[in-house]
Amino acid sequence: MNIQQGWLDVAVRCPSPNCDDRPRNVDIDLLVIHNISLPAGHFGGPYIEQLFTNCLSAESHESFDVIAPLQVSAHLLIRRDGTIIQFVPFYRRAWHAGVSNWQGREACNDFSIGIELEGADDIPYEGIQYQRLAAVTRTLMSCYLKLTPRTITGHSDIAPGRKTDPGKAFDWNYYTSLLA
């Protein structure tokens, strides 16, 4: 895997308008792991891409009326089959963390990369997702030298009480063992 002009060469590109420039002189030094499924607990389908590109119709599912108007994104989505979709180039700020704090630093979108795993808090992730996530992580750490295994966290850790992902089903030990 390589990163070329902020894009992962193995990823399917699906550009999101939900991003902007990072603040000047801010290094990327945090990786945030998320999960998403639309509708909740269902996998596959076009809804995640539609959400991140502002094309999700509230009429598509009864649960979408609240989220359809949101303007959110992540840098990457890793689907259950291992497909990697990139929405935002890494040098830009994706809108994935919301109100957040990491070790006393607020506004984590400014200095982080957000990776969504297609999944849910209590449903085990697929082996291929861990393998792809680890490969992407190693690539990111080789390009952004302030990213280390100690600067990888879950959405739940930067927005406690508000977010729970990647959830109890995410095997942190297995994931970090793949980084070695």
Steps between C-alpha positions, in 0.01 A plus 500: 500500500611851423364846559508727197392863539301410811320203345560133576583329172298186577185684607188564296460876487164645599571869569297661777420871514504471879857605564714809514858612547681406816632790709848616402797341675296214648652154465296187449570308818183306586316212335137454603322168442122513453222266393194562289213299358196637322237417600644410839617138507456450123796467266545563130304738286569858394390687811838576660633651180175692460528638854859615452418666165177671615283278278322294766124518466300512821238290322739208446453373856299613799817558705657732242285807566735611781829430322417591138556875552834450680820609331755241612785304349801285578823459315446129439237228526604136516209281397440152638647344185819707536419759234653835592311815400661841544287811539750767601871535419712466813638853484145639536284500812216247489199561724501175698572577866251771592540650845811320617805511724823299492739544792382856561490601132155586370370487142661169405399539134778759474782251561354154436416251230165325537448143382153343505457125514173368366370346817322545830614515862388147584549310172846348441700658220631295209861381486554677169394828662772464764755408235412800282483733799845388613646540150350848469625590848855391417487707180371804688768465769769490232371825347393687813784440742315633806245218465601209720318207659460720810317765298225268378169517681132433470228756447373404845828619654488849350125548552421299815135490596405614150651223286559127556676390182685299395335309784563196714515272194815673374804289592765760584758235595466319169512825303812628676669160461461542123691830512826334607 
